[in-house]
Coordinates of C-alpha atoms in Angstrom, one line a residue:
M214 CA 116.8 246.5 -1.0
I215 CA 114.3 249.6 -1.0
T216 CA 111.4 249.3 -3.5
S217 CA 109.4 252.0 -4.7
S218 CA 105.7 252.1 -6.1
I219 CA 106.8 254.4 -8.8
A220 CA 109.7 253.6 -10.9
K221 CA 112.0 256.3 -12.0
P222 CA 113.8 256.4 -15.2
Y223 CA 117.1 254.9 -15.3
T224 CA 118.9 258.2 -16.2
V225 CA 117.1 259.9 -13.4
R226 CA 118.2 257.2 -11.0
R227 CA 122.0 257.5 -12.1
M228 CA 121.8 261.2 -11.2
L229 CA 120.6 260.5 -7.8
L230 CA 122.9 257.7 -7.1
R231 CA 125.8 260.2 -8.1
T232 CA 124.9 262.4 -5.2
V233 CA 124.3 259.1 -2.8
N234 CA 127.7 257.7 -4.0
M235 CA 129.6 260.8 -3.1
Y236 CA 128.8 260.3 0.7
S237 CA 129.0 256.4 0.2
R238 CA 132.9 256.9 -0.9
I239 CA 133.5 259.0 1.9
V240 CA 132.1 256.4 4.2
L241 CA 134.2 253.7 2.4
R242 CA 137.5 255.9 2.5
K243 CA 137.1 256.1 6.4
M244 CA 136.4 252.5 6.6
S245 CA 139.9 251.7 5.0
T246 CA 141.9 254.2 6.8
T247 CA 140.7 254.6 10.4
S248 CA 142.7 252.6 13.0
Q249 CA 139.8 250.3 13.5
F250 CA 140.3 249.2 10.1
S251 CA 144.0 249.4 9.9
T252 CA 145.6 247.9 6.6
K253 CA 148.9 247.4 7.9
S254 CA 148.8 243.7 8.0
V255 CA 147.6 243.7 4.5
T256 CA 150.0 242.0 1.8
N257 CA 151.3 244.7 -0.5
K258 CA 149.5 243.4 -3.8
P259 CA 147.9 245.3 -6.5
L260 CA 143.8 246.1 -6.1
G261 CA 143.0 243.9 -9.3
L262 CA 144.0 240.3 -10.4
G263 CA 145.8 241.0 -13.4
Y264 CA 145.8 239.8 -17.1
S265 CA 145.8 236.0 -16.4
F266 CA 142.3 236.2 -14.6
F267 CA 140.6 238.2 -17.6
P268 CA 141.6 236.3 -20.5
S269 CA 139.7 236.5 -23.8
P270 CA 136.5 234.6 -23.2
Q271 CA 135.7 231.1 -24.3
Q272 CA 132.5 229.6 -24.4
H273 CA 131.5 225.7 -23.9
S274 CA 130.0 223.9 -26.9
H275 CA 127.0 222.3 -25.2
K276 CA 123.6 222.2 -26.9
S277 CA 122.0 223.5 -23.5
T278 CA 124.2 226.5 -22.8
P279 CA 123.8 230.0 -24.6
N280 CA 125.4 230.6 -28.0
L281 CA 127.2 233.6 -29.1
W282 CA 125.3 235.6 -31.9
P283 CA 126.9 236.6 -35.2
G284 CA 128.8 239.6 -34.9
V285 CA 131.3 238.8 -32.2
S286 CA 134.8 239.6 -33.7
S287 CA 138.5 239.5 -32.3
E288 CA 138.4 243.3 -31.8
S289 CA 135.1 243.0 -29.7
E290 CA 137.0 240.0 -27.9
S291 CA 139.7 242.1 -27.1
E292 CA 137.9 245.2 -26.2
L293 CA 135.8 243.1 -23.7
A294 CA 138.9 241.4 -22.0
S295 CA 140.4 244.9 -21.7
L296 CA 137.4 246.5 -20.1
L297 CA 137.1 243.5 -17.7
R298 CA 140.4 243.9 -16.3
L299 CA 140.0 247.8 -16.1
D300 CA 136.6 247.2 -13.9
N301 CA 138.5 244.9 -11.6
E302 CA 141.4 246.9 -11.2
K303 CA 139.3 250.3 -10.5
H304 CA 136.1 249.4 -8.8
H305 CA 134.3 247.9 -6.0
I306 CA 131.7 245.4 -6.5
F307 CA 128.9 247.4 -4.9
H308 CA 128.6 251.0 -6.8
N309 CA 126.6 252.1 -3.6
D310 CA 127.7 250.5 -0.4
L311 CA 124.9 252.4 1.6
L312 CA 121.8 250.9 -0.3
G313 CA 123.6 247.7 -1.5
Y314 CA 123.6 248.3 -5.1
H315 CA 125.7 245.9 -7.1
N316 CA 128.1 246.8 -10.0
H317 CA 126.4 245.4 -13.3
L318 CA 129.1 246.8 -15.5
T319 CA 130.8 243.5 -16.6
H320 CA 127.2 241.9 -16.9
H321 CA 126.1 244.3 -19.3
L322 CA 129.5 244.0 -21.2
F323 CA 129.3 240.3 -21.5
A324 CA 125.6 240.5 -22.7
A325 CA 126.3 242.9 -25.1
Y326 CA 129.7 241.2 -26.4
A327 CA 127.8 237.9 -26.8
M328 CA 124.8 239.4 -28.7
G329 CA 127.3 240.7 -31.3
C330 CA 127.9 244.2 -30.6
S331 CA 130.7 246.4 -31.9
P332 CA 133.7 247.4 -30.0
E333 CA 132.5 251.0 -29.8
V334 CA 129.1 249.9 -28.1
L335 CA 131.3 248.0 -25.5
S336 CA 133.3 250.9 -24.8
A337 CA 130.4 253.2 -24.6
T338 CA 128.6 250.8 -22.4
Y339 CA 131.6 250.8 -19.8
K340 CA 132.1 254.6 -19.7
L341 CA 128.1 254.8 -19.3
H342 CA 128.4 252.7 -15.9
A343 CA 131.9 253.4 -14.7
D344 CA 130.7 257.2 -14.3
Y345 CA 129.0 256.0 -11.0
Q346 CA 130.9 253.0 -9.5
N347 CA 132.3 253.1 -6.1
P348 CA 136.5 252.9 -6.6
A349 CA 138.3 249.6 -5.5
F350 CA 140.0 249.9 -2.0
K351 CA 142.3 247.3 0.1
S352 CA 140.5 245.4 2.8
P353 CA 141.4 245.7 6.6
S354 CA 143.4 242.4 6.5
D355 CA 144.2 239.4 4.4
I356 CA 141.7 236.5 4.1
T357 CA 143.3 233.2 4.5
E358 CA 142.3 229.4 4.8
N359 CA 142.5 230.0 8.5
N360 CA 140.2 232.9 8.9
W361 CA 138.1 232.9 5.6
T362 CA 135.0 232.3 7.7
Q363 CA 135.7 235.2 10.0
H364 CA 134.8 238.2 8.2
L365 CA 131.7 236.7 6.0
G366 CA 129.1 239.7 5.5
K367 CA 131.6 242.5 5.7
R368 CA 131.8 244.7 2.4
D369 CA 135.1 246.0 3.2
Y370 CA 136.7 242.6 3.1
Y371 CA 135.7 242.3 -0.7
N372 CA 139.2 242.8 -2.2
A373 CA 140.8 240.4 0.5
Y374 CA 138.2 237.8 -0.3
M375 CA 138.5 238.2 -4.2
H376 CA 142.5 237.8 -3.9
F377 CA 141.9 235.0 -1.5
Y378 CA 139.7 232.8 -4.0
A379 CA 142.2 233.8 -6.8
S380 CA 144.7 232.0 -5.0
Q381 CA 142.5 229.2 -4.4
I382 CA 141.8 228.9 -8.0
N383 CA 145.6 229.1 -8.8
A384 CA 146.2 226.2 -6.4
H385 CA 143.2 223.9 -6.8
G386 CA 141.4 225.0 -10.1
P387 CA 138.2 226.8 -10.7
Q388 CA 135.8 223.9 -10.3
K389 CA 137.2 222.5 -7.0
T390 CA 137.4 225.8 -5.6
L391 CA 133.5 226.4 -6.4
E392 CA 132.5 223.1 -5.1
K393 CA 134.7 223.5 -1.9
Y394 CA 133.5 227.1 -1.1
V395 CA 130.0 227.0 -2.2
F396 CA 128.3 223.5 -2.5
S397 CA 130.2 221.5 0.1
K398 CA 128.7 220.8 3.7
E399 CA 132.0 222.4 5.1
A400 CA 130.9 225.8 3.5
N401 CA 127.4 225.7 5.0
L402 CA 127.4 223.6 8.2
T403 CA 129.3 223.0 11.2
P404 CA 130.8 219.7 12.0
E405 CA 128.0 219.0 14.4
G406 CA 125.5 219.3 11.1
K407 CA 124.2 222.7 12.2
Q408 CA 124.0 226.0 10.5
G409 CA 127.5 227.3 9.9
A410 CA 129.1 229.6 7.0
H411 CA 125.7 229.6 4.9
M412 CA 127.8 229.8 1.8
L413 CA 125.2 228.5 -0.7
A414 CA 122.4 230.6 1.0
R415 CA 124.9 233.8 0.5
F416 CA 125.5 232.4 -3.2
M417 CA 122.0 232.7 -3.6
S418 CA 121.0 235.8 -1.6
G419 CA 121.3 239.4 -2.8
L420 CA 118.8 239.0 -5.5
L421 CA 121.0 236.2 -7.0
H422 CA 123.8 238.3 -8.0
P423 CA 126.6 236.4 -6.3
M424 CA 125.1 233.5 -8.6
I425 CA 124.7 235.8 -11.5
H426 CA 128.2 237.0 -11.4
T427 CA 129.9 233.6 -11.0
G428 CA 127.7 232.6 -14.1
H429 CA 129.8 234.7 -16.4
W430 CA 132.8 232.7 -15.2
A431 CA 130.8 229.3 -15.8
E432 CA 129.8 230.4 -19.3
F433 CA 132.6 232.4 -20.7
N434 CA 135.6 230.9 -18.8
V435 CA 136.8 234.1 -17.3
P436 CA 138.4 233.1 -13.9
G437 CA 138.3 236.6 -12.8
M438 CA 134.6 236.5 -12.6
L439 CA 134.8 233.3 -10.4
A440 CA 137.1 234.9 -7.9
E441 CA 134.8 238.4 -7.9
G442 CA 131.7 236.1 -7.7
L443 CA 132.7 233.9 -4.7
A444 CA 134.0 237.3 -3.0
L445 CA 130.7 238.9 -3.6
A446 CA 128.9 236.0 -2.0
S447 CA 131.1 235.8 0.9
I448 CA 130.2 239.6 1.6
T449 CA 126.5 239.0 1.0
S450 CA 124.3 238.8 4.0
S451 CA 122.6 235.1 4.1
N452 CA 119.1 236.2 4.0
S453 CA 117.9 233.2 2.1
T454 CA 119.2 231.0 4.8
P455 CA 115.8 229.6 5.9
L456 CA 115.4 228.1 2.5
F457 CA 118.4 225.7 3.1
P458 CA 118.0 224.0 6.5
P459 CA 120.6 221.3 7.2
D460 CA 118.6 218.6 5.4
F461 CA 119.1 220.4 2.2
F462 CA 122.7 219.4 2.1
D463 CA 121.8 215.5 2.7
Y464 CA 123.4 214.6 -0.6
G465 CA 123.5 211.0 0.2
T466 CA 119.7 210.8 -1.1
Q467 CA 121.0 211.9 -4.7
K468 CA 121.6 208.8 -6.6
P469 CA 124.2 209.1 -9.5
E470 CA 123.8 206.3 -11.7
S471 CA 127.3 205.7 -13.3
P472 CA 129.8 204.7 -10.6
A473 CA 132.5 203.7 -13.4
Q474 CA 132.3 207.2 -15.0
S475 CA 133.5 210.3 -13.3
I476 CA 130.4 212.5 -12.5
V477 CA 131.6 215.5 -14.1
E478 CA 132.0 213.6 -17.4
H479 CA 128.6 212.1 -17.2
A480 CA 127.0 215.4 -16.3
A481 CA 128.5 216.8 -19.4
T482 CA 127.4 213.7 -21.5
A483 CA 123.7 214.3 -20.3
L484 CA 123.9 217.9 -21.1
R485 CA 125.0 217.0 -24.6
N486 CA 122.1 214.5 -25.2
P487 CA 120.5 215.2 -28.7
S488 CA 117.0 215.0 -26.6
L489 CA 117.8 218.6 -25.8
D490 CA 117.3 219.6 -29.6
N491 CA 113.8 218.4 -29.3
P492 CA 113.2 218.7 -25.7
R493 CA 109.5 218.0 -25.9
S494 CA 110.1 214.6 -27.2
S495 CA 108.8 213.1 -23.7
S496 CA 106.4 214.5 -21.3
P497 CA 107.4 217.1 -18.9
S498 CA 107.4 215.0 -16.0
A499 CA 107.5 211.3 -17.1
N500 CA 111.0 210.7 -16.3
T501 CA 111.4 212.7 -13.2
G502 CA 110.8 212.1 -9.4
G503 CA 109.0 214.8 -7.3
S504 CA 106.2 217.1 -8.2
H505 CA 106.1 219.4 -11.3
S506 CA 107.4 222.9 -10.5
L507 CA 103.9 224.0 -12.1
D508 CA 102.3 221.8 -9.9
I509 CA 103.7 223.4 -6.9
I510 CA 102.8 226.7 -8.1
H511 CA 99.0 225.7 -8.3
R512 CA 99.2 224.5 -4.8
M513 CA 100.7 227.5 -3.5
L514 CA 98.2 229.8 -5.2
Q515 CA 95.7 227.7 -3.1
D516 CA 97.5 228.1 0.2
P517 CA 95.9 231.2 2.2
S518 CA 98.7 231.7 4.2
L519 CA 100.9 232.8 1.4
A520 CA 98.7 235.5 0.0
A521 CA 99.7 239.1 -0.6
D522 CA 99.9 240.8 2.9
K523 CA 100.0 237.6 4.7
T524 CA 104.1 237.5 4.3
C525 CA 105.0 241.2 3.9
T526 CA 103.6 244.4 3.1
P527 CA 104.1 246.3 -0.4
D528 CA 106.0 249.2 1.6
S529 CA 108.3 247.1 3.4
E530 CA 112.3 247.9 2.9
D531 CA 113.0 244.3 2.2
E532 CA 110.0 242.0 1.2
F533 CA 112.3 239.0 0.7
R534 CA 113.7 239.3 4.1
D535 CA 110.3 239.8 5.7
T536 CA 108.7 236.8 3.6
V537 CA 111.4 234.3 4.5
Q538 CA 111.3 235.0 8.0
A539 CA 107.5 234.7 8.1
V540 CA 106.8 231.7 5.9
G541 CA 110.4 230.4 4.9
D542 CA 109.6 227.0 6.5
K543 CA 106.7 226.7 4.4
I544 CA 108.1 227.6 1.0
R545 CA 110.8 225.3 1.9
E546 CA 108.0 222.4 2.2
Y547 CA 106.8 223.3 -1.1
A548 CA 110.3 223.7 -2.5
K549 CA 111.2 220.0 -1.2
M550 CA 108.4 218.6 -3.2
W551 CA 110.7 219.3 -6.3
Q552 CA 113.7 216.8 -6.5
V553 CA 116.5 216.1 -8.9
D554 CA 117.1 212.4 -7.9
S555 CA 119.5 211.2 -10.7
E556 CA 121.6 212.6 -13.6
R557 CA 119.4 211.7 -16.2
E558 CA 116.7 214.2 -14.9
V559 CA 118.9 217.0 -15.2
P560 CA 118.1 218.3 -18.8
E561 CA 114.0 218.1 -18.0
K562 CA 114.6 219.7 -14.9
L563 CA 116.7 222.5 -16.5
E564 CA 113.7 222.9 -18.5
E565 CA 111.3 223.2 -15.9
V566 CA 113.3 226.2 -14.3
A567 CA 113.2 228.0 -17.5
W568 CA 109.4 227.6 -17.7
L569 CA 108.8 228.6 -14.5
A570 CA 111.0 231.6 -14.3
T571 CA 109.3 232.9 -17.5
L572 CA 105.7 232.2 -16.4
L573 CA 106.3 234.1 -13.0
Y574 CA 108.0 236.9 -14.4
G575 CA 106.0 237.2 -17.8
L576 CA 102.6 236.2 -16.8
G577 CA 102.9 237.5 -13.3
G578 CA 103.1 241.0 -14.7
W579 CA 100.1 240.6 -16.8
R580 CA 96.4 241.2 -16.2
K581 CA 93.8 241.5 -18.5
G582 CA 92.8 245.1 -19.7
K583 CA 96.1 246.5 -17.9
Q584 CA 99.5 247.4 -19.2
F585 CA 102.3 244.7 -18.7
R586 CA 104.3 245.4 -15.6
S587 CA 107.9 244.5 -15.9
E588 CA 108.8 243.4 -12.7
F589 CA 112.5 244.1 -11.6
Y590 CA 113.0 241.4 -8.8
L591 CA 111.1 238.5 -10.9
L592 CA 113.2 239.5 -13.8
H593 CA 116.5 238.2 -12.1
M594 CA 114.8 235.0 -11.8
V595 CA 115.0 234.6 -15.5
T596 CA 118.4 236.2 -16.0
S597 CA 120.0 233.9 -13.3
S598 CA 118.1 230.9 -14.8
S599 CA 120.0 231.3 -18.1
F600 CA 123.3 230.6 -16.3
I601 CA 122.4 227.3 -14.9
S602 CA 123.1 224.9 -17.7
S603 CA 126.7 226.5 -17.9
F604 CA 127.1 225.8 -14.3
L605 CA 126.3 222.3 -14.9
T606 CA 129.0 221.6 -17.1
H607 CA 131.5 222.3 -14.4
L608 CA 129.8 220.7 -11.3
S609 CA 129.4 217.2 -9.8
F610 CA 126.1 215.5 -9.6
S611 CA 125.3 216.3 -6.0
S612 CA 126.1 220.0 -6.8
Q613 CA 124.1 220.0 -9.9
S614 CA 121.2 218.6 -8.0
A615 CA 121.9 221.4 -5.1
L616 CA 122.0 224.3 -7.7
L617 CA 118.9 223.4 -9.4
R618 CA 117.0 222.6 -6.0
A619 CA 118.3 226.0 -4.9
Q620 CA 117.3 228.1 -7.9
V621 CA 113.6 226.6 -7.5
S622 CA 113.5 227.4 -3.7
V623 CA 114.7 231.1 -4.2
I624 CA 112.3 231.6 -7.2
L625 CA 109.3 230.5 -5.2
G626 CA 110.6 232.8 -2.2
W627 CA 110.9 235.6 -4.6
W628 CA 107.7 235.0 -6.3
V629 CA 105.8 235.0 -2.8
S630 CA 107.6 238.2 -1.6
R631 CA 106.2 239.9 -4.8
G632 CA 102.7 239.4 -3.4
R633 CA 102.5 235.7 -5.2
P634 CA 100.8 237.1 -8.3
A635 CA 98.3 234.9 -10.3
I636 CA 99.4 233.3 -13.4
P637 CA 96.4 233.9 -15.9
I638 CA 97.6 231.5 -18.5
S639 CA 93.8 231.2 -19.8
D640 CA 93.1 234.6 -19.9
Y641 CA 96.3 235.5 -21.6
Y642 CA 96.2 232.8 -24.1
S643 CA 92.4 233.3 -24.8
R644 CA 93.1 236.5 -26.2
E645 CA 94.4 237.3 -29.7
F646 CA 98.0 238.3 -29.5
D647 CA 98.7 241.5 -31.8
P648 CA 102.5 242.1 -32.0
S649 CA 101.8 245.5 -33.6
L650 CA 100.7 247.0 -30.2
L651 CA 104.0 246.2 -28.9
I652 CA 106.3 247.1 -31.7
P653 CA 107.1 251.0 -32.6
K654 CA 105.7 252.3 -36.1
A655 CA 109.2 252.7 -37.2
L656 CA 109.6 248.8 -37.4
Q657 CA 106.4 248.4 -39.0
V658 CA 108.0 249.2 -42.4
H659 CA 106.7 249.9 -46.0
L660 CA 108.5 247.0 -47.9
D661 CA 109.1 247.2 -51.6
K662 CA 106.7 245.2 -53.7
S663 CA 109.5 242.6 -54.5
A664 CA 109.9 241.8 -51.0
V665 CA 109.1 238.3 -49.8
G666 CA 106.4 237.5 -47.5
I667 CA 104.4 240.9 -48.3
S668 CA 100.7 240.8 -47.5
K669 CA 98.7 242.5 -50.3
D670 CA 96.1 243.7 -48.0
K671 CA 98.5 245.4 -45.6
T672 CA 100.4 248.6 -45.8
T673 CA 102.6 247.8 -43.0
N674 CA 104.6 244.7 -42.3
L675 CA 105.8 243.7 -39.0
P676 CA 109.7 242.3 -38.6
S677 CA 109.9 238.9 -40.1
N678 CA 112.0 237.6 -37.1
M679 CA 111.0 239.4 -33.8
W680 CA 114.2 238.4 -32.3
L681 CA 116.4 240.4 -34.5
A682 CA 114.5 243.6 -33.8
I683 CA 114.3 242.9 -29.9
I684 CA 118.1 242.5 -29.7
E685 CA 119.0 245.3 -32.0
S686 CA 117.0 247.9 -30.0
A687 CA 118.0 246.3 -26.7
L688 CA 121.8 246.7 -27.4
N689 CA 121.4 250.5 -27.5
H690 CA 119.0 250.5 -24.5
P691 CA 121.1 252.1 -21.4
E692 CA 119.3 250.1 -18.7
P693 CA 121.7 247.0 -18.2
H694 CA 118.9 244.4 -17.3
L695 CA 116.9 244.9 -20.6
L696 CA 119.6 243.3 -22.9
K697 CA 120.2 240.5 -20.1
I698 CA 116.8 239.5 -19.8
Q699 CA 116.4 239.8 -23.7
R700 CA 119.5 237.3 -24.0
A701 CA 118.0 234.9 -21.4
L702 CA 114.5 234.8 -23.0
A703 CA 115.9 234.3 -26.6
H704 CA 118.2 231.3 -25.3
F705 CA 115.2 229.7 -23.7
D706 CA 113.4 230.3 -27.2
R707 CA 116.1 228.7 -28.9
L708 CA 115.9 225.4 -26.6
Y709 CA 112.1 225.3 -26.1
G710 CA 110.7 227.6 -29.0
K711 CA 109.4 224.6 -30.9
T712 CA 107.2 223.6 -27.9
P713 CA 103.5 223.0 -29.3
Q714 CA 100.4 223.7 -27.5
G715 CA 99.0 220.9 -25.5
C716 CA 102.4 219.3 -24.3
F717 CA 101.5 220.1 -20.8
K718 CA 97.8 219.0 -20.9
G719 CA 97.5 216.0 -18.3
E720 CA 101.1 216.7 -16.9
T721 CA 100.2 219.7 -14.5
E722 CA 97.4 220.8 -12.2
L723 CA 98.3 224.3 -13.0
E724 CA 95.1 226.0 -14.8
G725 CA 95.6 226.6 -18.4
A726 CA 99.0 224.8 -18.8
E727 CA 97.3 223.1 -21.4
L728 CA 97.5 226.2 -23.6
L729 CA 101.1 226.8 -23.1
D730 CA 103.5 226.9 -26.1
G731 CA 106.7 228.1 -27.3
T732 CA 105.7 231.4 -28.3
L733 CA 105.6 232.5 -24.5
F734 CA 109.4 233.4 -24.5
W735 CA 109.4 236.0 -27.7
R736 CA 105.8 237.3 -26.4
V737 CA 107.4 238.0 -23.1
A738 CA 110.4 239.5 -24.7
L739 CA 108.1 241.8 -26.8
H740 CA 106.2 243.0 -23.7
T741 CA 109.4 243.8 -21.8
Q742 CA 110.8 245.8 -24.6
K743 CA 107.5 247.8 -24.9
A744 CA 107.7 248.3 -21.2
L745 CA 111.1 249.5 -21.2
G746 CA 110.7 251.5 -24.2
W747 CA 112.1 251.1 -27.8
V748 CA 114.6 254.0 -27.3
R749 CA 116.7 253.1 -30.6
E750 CA 113.5 253.7 -32.3
G751 CA 112.6 256.8 -30.7
E752 CA 110.6 256.0 -27.8
L753 CA 110.9 257.5 -24.3
Q754 CA 113.1 255.4 -22.0
R755 CA 111.0 253.8 -19.1
D756 CA 112.1 251.7 -16.1
F757 CA 111.4 248.4 -14.5
D758 CA 108.6 248.1 -12.2
R759 CA 109.5 247.8 -8.4
A760 CA 106.2 247.5 -6.9
G761 CA 104.8 244.0 -5.8
L762 CA 102.3 242.3 -8.7
G763 CA 100.3 240.5 -6.1
W764 CA 98.6 244.1 -4.8
D765 CA 95.4 244.7 -6.4
H766 CA 95.7 248.5 -5.3
L767 CA 99.0 248.6 -7.2
W768 CA 97.6 247.7 -10.4
E769 CA 95.0 250.4 -10.1
E770 CA 97.6 253.0 -9.1
R771 CA 99.2 252.4 -12.5
E772 CA 95.9 253.4 -14.6

């Protein structure tokens, strides 16, 4: 991935991408028609998976998984399913094969649908992104159970992998297919216990896009998203492999508690635990093994070998790759301090991931006296984390543990690759938070005197519910990642927004952690909305920051 110290507006980037895509499509056509990539052996099958793989979405009813917002209708549900099928039939998973940019069309559709948008907004969203996608094309040959490991990392085999995993889903069901091809030892190690196909590393690479894409299956039960997500994982380079050495897959150290009860059923029971309604009913780490994730952050901040410029440079073409190659073993050692040893720990570990991802993105992008920097790469740590609770409803305990531990490992790796920015909790919470500085005048309305909650000494009033204003504006923003992160933060706020200050006191070494409270999630959402522009309310559209947060000179350049 190529980063830039100056973020371009999304619409300008789209124009540039159209130009580059023209060349990319020529390359793709040549790849699919030359004798080197002959398609004569390919089964005569349609490009897409068909209706049965893209039915109307259905969500699980677990307390810890994201909710649908009011506004979802049978019409929007039908429109979503139709557009998903259309994208599957017409488009490749990369909208720019040369630069490795992923097709986010379905992600934006799912987020808009779940937040209650109209069918018209869904249709407009599809048209916005379909304009610059690469066309779907047949792979050079079929993928089978006998050769599925032979073409890993090859993007021109995406369609063949997609059809292969669809056949596996039909034969064995979605859960068993996911377990077998991502989490099993056979999918990751050789029979001798050495590094093998690296499928979990692939699943968690590519800025977590294979995991995110598959997460839409886990949440909405649309099996086509699983087939596409596994195919994307299969053609993704395993650049996070150093974070997953062979001992990562030593599942024998995990301790399921209830042998008489099926593991999947027990995991679902844990996720339905009423304590999730009041997640701060116990101390953050009282009932879990290993170190608290915020303790690990504190220790890594003290480690001089992980400082900015020690692991990569901000002008690198791939800071994450350079970081993992340079200090992947060290990051892995820190990540190993965080364990998921039993099923009863899962809800608290799930919460830790939400706080960790939000802190590194939200306060990593904040410095006293500076404008908030909404960092594109750390943003994905937040959006991907919102899918974990949905995954857990489908996985055995050993795979639940592997996914949670993998997520923390990758979050730590990406944080270090962005310059290991400080997390200034004390500075942030010591300053009075004034939402009016982040909200456009269009939302600071003059209310009639009969309205409830008007302050007599104020001529303007802020929105009574910040989330309603944030989501309404994000639904009309053309940048696909904005709505996704706002939805993730709203989900975390629903689960953990009641957390009072002082809950982390004495529970972690991280400086200032005792000041943290549940307002963090909507505060970060407001910062993000302001950084991207309240376009629905008339502000100019802006883009995410793609420069590292840990380099001081990059903060000065933004003054």
